[in-house]
C-alpha positions as MATLAB code, in Angstrom:
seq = 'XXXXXXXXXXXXXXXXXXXXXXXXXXXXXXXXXXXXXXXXXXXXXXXXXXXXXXXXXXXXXXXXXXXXXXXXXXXXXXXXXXXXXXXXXXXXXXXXXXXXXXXXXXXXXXXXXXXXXXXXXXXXXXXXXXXXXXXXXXXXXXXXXXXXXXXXXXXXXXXXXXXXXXXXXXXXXXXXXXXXXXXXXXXXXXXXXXXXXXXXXXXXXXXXXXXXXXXXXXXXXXXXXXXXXXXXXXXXXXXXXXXXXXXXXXXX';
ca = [
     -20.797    6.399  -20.965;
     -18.437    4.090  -22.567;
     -14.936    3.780  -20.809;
     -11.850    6.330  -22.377;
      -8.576    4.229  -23.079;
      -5.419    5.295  -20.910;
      -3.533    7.122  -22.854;
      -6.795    9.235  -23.786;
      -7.058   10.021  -20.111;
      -3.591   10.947  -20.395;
      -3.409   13.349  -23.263;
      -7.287   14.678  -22.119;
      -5.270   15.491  -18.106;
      -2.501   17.355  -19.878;
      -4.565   19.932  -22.137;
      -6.232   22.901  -21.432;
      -9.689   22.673  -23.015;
     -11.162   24.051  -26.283;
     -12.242   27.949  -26.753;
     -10.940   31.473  -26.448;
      -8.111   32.371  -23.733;
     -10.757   34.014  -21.287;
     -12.762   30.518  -21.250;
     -10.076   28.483  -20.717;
      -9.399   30.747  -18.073;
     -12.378   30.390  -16.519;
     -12.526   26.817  -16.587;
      -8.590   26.384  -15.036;
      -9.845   28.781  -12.040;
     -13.054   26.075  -11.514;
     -11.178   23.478  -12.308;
      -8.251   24.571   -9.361;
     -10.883   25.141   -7.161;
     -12.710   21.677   -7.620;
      -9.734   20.204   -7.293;
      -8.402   21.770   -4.317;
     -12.084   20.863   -2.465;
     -11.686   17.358   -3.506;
      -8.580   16.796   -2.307;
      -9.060   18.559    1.029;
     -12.582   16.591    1.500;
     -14.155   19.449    1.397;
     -16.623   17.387   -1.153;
     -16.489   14.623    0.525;
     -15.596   11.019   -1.712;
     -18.401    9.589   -3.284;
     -20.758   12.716   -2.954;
     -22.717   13.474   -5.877;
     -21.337   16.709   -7.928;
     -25.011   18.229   -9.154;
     -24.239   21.517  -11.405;
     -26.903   23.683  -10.302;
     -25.770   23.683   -6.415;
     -22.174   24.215   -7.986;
     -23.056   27.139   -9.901;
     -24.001   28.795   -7.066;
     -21.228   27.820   -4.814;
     -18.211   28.738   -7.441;
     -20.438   31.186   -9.530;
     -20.012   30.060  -12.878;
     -21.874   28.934  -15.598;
     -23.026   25.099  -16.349;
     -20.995   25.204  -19.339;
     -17.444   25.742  -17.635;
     -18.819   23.453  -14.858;
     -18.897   20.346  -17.277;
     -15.614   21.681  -18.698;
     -13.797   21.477  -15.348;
     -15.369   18.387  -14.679;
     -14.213   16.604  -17.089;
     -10.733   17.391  -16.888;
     -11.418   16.163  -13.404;
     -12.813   12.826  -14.306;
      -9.381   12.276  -16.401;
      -7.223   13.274  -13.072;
      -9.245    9.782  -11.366;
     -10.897   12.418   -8.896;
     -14.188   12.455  -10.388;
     -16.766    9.813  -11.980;
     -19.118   10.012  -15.060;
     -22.363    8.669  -14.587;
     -23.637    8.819  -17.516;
     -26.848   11.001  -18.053;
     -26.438   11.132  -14.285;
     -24.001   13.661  -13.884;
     -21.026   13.272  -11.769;
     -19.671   12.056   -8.544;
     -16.235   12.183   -6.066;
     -14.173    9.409   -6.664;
     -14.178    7.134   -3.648;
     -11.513    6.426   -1.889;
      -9.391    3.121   -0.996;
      -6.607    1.176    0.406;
      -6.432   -0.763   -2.609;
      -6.326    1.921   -4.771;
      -3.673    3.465   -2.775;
      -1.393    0.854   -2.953;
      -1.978   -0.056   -6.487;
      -0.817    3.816   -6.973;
       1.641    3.367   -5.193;
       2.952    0.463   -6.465;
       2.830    1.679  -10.069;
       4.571    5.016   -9.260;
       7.551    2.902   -7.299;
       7.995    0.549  -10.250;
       8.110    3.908  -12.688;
       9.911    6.125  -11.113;
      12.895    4.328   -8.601;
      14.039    3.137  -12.101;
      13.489    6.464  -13.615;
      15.348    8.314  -11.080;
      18.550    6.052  -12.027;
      18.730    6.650  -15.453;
      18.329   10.283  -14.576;
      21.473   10.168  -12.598;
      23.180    8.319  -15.045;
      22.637   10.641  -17.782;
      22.374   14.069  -15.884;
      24.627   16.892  -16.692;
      25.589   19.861  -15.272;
      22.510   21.875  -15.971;
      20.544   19.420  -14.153;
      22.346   19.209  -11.074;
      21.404   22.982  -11.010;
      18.029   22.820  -11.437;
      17.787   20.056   -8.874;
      19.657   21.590   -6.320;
      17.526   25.181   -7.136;
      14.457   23.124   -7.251;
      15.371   21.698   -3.396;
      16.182   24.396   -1.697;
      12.883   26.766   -3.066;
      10.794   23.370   -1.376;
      13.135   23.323    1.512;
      11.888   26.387    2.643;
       7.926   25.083    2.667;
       8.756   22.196    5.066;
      10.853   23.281    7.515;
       8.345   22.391    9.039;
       5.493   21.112    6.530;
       2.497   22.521    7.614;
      -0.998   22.323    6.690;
      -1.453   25.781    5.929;
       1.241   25.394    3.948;
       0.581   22.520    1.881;
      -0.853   24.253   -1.122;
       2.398   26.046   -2.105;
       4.565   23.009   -0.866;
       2.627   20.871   -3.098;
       3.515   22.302   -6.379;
       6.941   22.317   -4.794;
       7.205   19.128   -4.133;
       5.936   18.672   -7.742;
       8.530   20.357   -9.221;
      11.653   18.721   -6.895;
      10.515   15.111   -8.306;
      10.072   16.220  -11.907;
      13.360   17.525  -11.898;
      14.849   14.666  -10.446;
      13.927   12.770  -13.597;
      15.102   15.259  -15.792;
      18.559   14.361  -16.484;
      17.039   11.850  -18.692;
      14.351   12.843  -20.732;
      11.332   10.375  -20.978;
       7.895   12.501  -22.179;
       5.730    9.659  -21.245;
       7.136    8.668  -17.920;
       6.971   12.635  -16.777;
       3.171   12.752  -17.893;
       2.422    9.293  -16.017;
       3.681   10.100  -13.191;
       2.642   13.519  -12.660;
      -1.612   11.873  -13.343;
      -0.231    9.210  -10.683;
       1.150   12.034   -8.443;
      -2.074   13.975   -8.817;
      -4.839   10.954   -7.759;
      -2.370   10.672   -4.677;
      -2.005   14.070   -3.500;
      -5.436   13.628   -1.280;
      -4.279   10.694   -0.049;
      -1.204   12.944    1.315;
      -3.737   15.752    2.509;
      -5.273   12.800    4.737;
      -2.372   11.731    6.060;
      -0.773   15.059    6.931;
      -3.888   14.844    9.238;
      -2.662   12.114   10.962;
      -2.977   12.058   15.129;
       0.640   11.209   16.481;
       2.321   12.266   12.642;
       5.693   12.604   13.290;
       7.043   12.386    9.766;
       9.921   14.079    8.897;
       9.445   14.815    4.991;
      12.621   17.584    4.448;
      14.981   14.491    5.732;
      14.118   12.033    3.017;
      13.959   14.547    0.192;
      17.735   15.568    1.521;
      18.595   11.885    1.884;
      17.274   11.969   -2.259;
      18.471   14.830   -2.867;
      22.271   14.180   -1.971;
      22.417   10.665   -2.975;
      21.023   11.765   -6.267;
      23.436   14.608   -6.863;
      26.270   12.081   -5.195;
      25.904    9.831   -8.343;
      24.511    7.115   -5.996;
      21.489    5.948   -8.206;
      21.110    2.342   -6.512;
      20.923    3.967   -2.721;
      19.128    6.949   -3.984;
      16.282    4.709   -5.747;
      15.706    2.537   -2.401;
      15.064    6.092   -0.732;
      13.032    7.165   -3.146;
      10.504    4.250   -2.837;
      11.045    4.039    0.797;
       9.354    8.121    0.680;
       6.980    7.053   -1.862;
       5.530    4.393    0.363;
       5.796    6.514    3.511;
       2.061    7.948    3.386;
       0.130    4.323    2.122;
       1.965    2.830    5.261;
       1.563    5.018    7.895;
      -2.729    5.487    6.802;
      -2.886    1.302    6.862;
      -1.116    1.840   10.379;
      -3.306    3.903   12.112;
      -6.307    2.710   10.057;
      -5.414   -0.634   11.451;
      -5.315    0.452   15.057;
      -8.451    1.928   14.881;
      -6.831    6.078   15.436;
      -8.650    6.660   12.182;
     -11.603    6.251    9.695;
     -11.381    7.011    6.263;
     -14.487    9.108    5.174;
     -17.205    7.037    4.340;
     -15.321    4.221    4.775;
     -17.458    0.588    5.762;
     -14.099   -1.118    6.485;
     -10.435   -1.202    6.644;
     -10.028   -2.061    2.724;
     -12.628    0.018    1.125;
     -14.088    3.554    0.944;
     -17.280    4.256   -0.399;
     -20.250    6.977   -0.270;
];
């Protein structure tokens, strides 16, 4: 299978899929589902993805199977093979921080111009878009990650907003995506003592202070929060990534 370009990834994570509304349906639901078991490891990283046990396991046909899979392999959570099928993504360090990296770089220096440029109307939405994820982590719990996750989705994206950049919005919400199981893992973490509603206040008030300098150093200092703390305790030996054969990779 030949390799997509990036911004075909891009556009191919942001659409829907082709057919009528009840098949597009259909494939979202398997889609949200396949998703959801990635990123909680319920399939594990690097397991192989083979349709007929899936179609008995989400109870659809081969056809939206493919469908959702695909949209997956443009999220970075799942692998073509070819004529071989599919596979989880593996999982890595170096992957991590190259995410992580990237979405510093993109969005500290979004973030400013946002505050720059934001009006009134956006100061609204941010503050209405803080306290609705305010009320998911106090505290942030695992069995409340799900709904906290779009949350959190929508508190960053309208952080941004005062200044409107398409293509920085759709990069980082494919870069936000690949790193939400990387969160999911670290939520996990023995000893985690995190406090994630204090740094999106500390954001969140520098932000709507005017304070775009301080507010971008506490935006990447959250951003790295969760790739530091897993090289921490993967360093001290509290944990093992799955199927991981050392600190630096993670394979099946």
């Amino acid at each position: 299978m030949s390799k997509r370009s990036f911004m075909a990834q891009l556009s191919a994570a942001l659409e829907c899929g082709e057919g009528d509304d009840e098949l597009r349906t259909l494939t979202e639901q398997t889609y949200a589902r396949l998703r959801a078991d990635i990123i909680e490891g319920h399939l594990q990283p690097g397991s192989k993805l083979r349709i007929d046990h899936l179609r008995g396991q989400y109870g659809v046909s081969a056809g939206t199977l493919r469908e959702a899979l695909t949209r997956l392999v443009s999220d970075a959570l799942v692998t073509a093979e070819g004529q071989r099928g599919f596979r989880v993504s593996p999982i890595a360090l170096e992957d991590l921080e190259d995410l992580t990296r990237l979405r510093v770089h993109i969005e500290t220096h979004a973030l400013r111009l946002a505050i720059r440029h934001g009006d009134m109307a956006w100061r609204k939405a941010l503050e209405a878009s803080f306290e609705a994820m305010s009320e998911f982590e106090q505290p942030l719990t695992m069995a409340r990650r799900r709904q906290w996750e779009v949350l959190n989705a929508r508190f960053h994206d309208a952080l941004l907003a005062g200044h409107e950049s398409p293509w920085t919005r759709r990069v980082l919400r494919l870069l936000t995506r690949h790193g939400e199981r990387y969160r999911c893992f670290a939520m996990q973490l023995p000893g985690m003592t995190r406090d994630v509603h204090l740094e999106h206040k500390g954001i969140f008030e520098l932000a709507m202070a005017g304070e775009d300098a301080r507010a971008a150093l506490a935006l990447e200092a959250h951003i790295c929060a969760t790739p530091y703390s897993l090289i921490r305790a993967l360093r001290d030996g509290s944990i093992v990534l799955p199927g991981s054969v050392d600190e630096r990779s993670v394979v099946a």
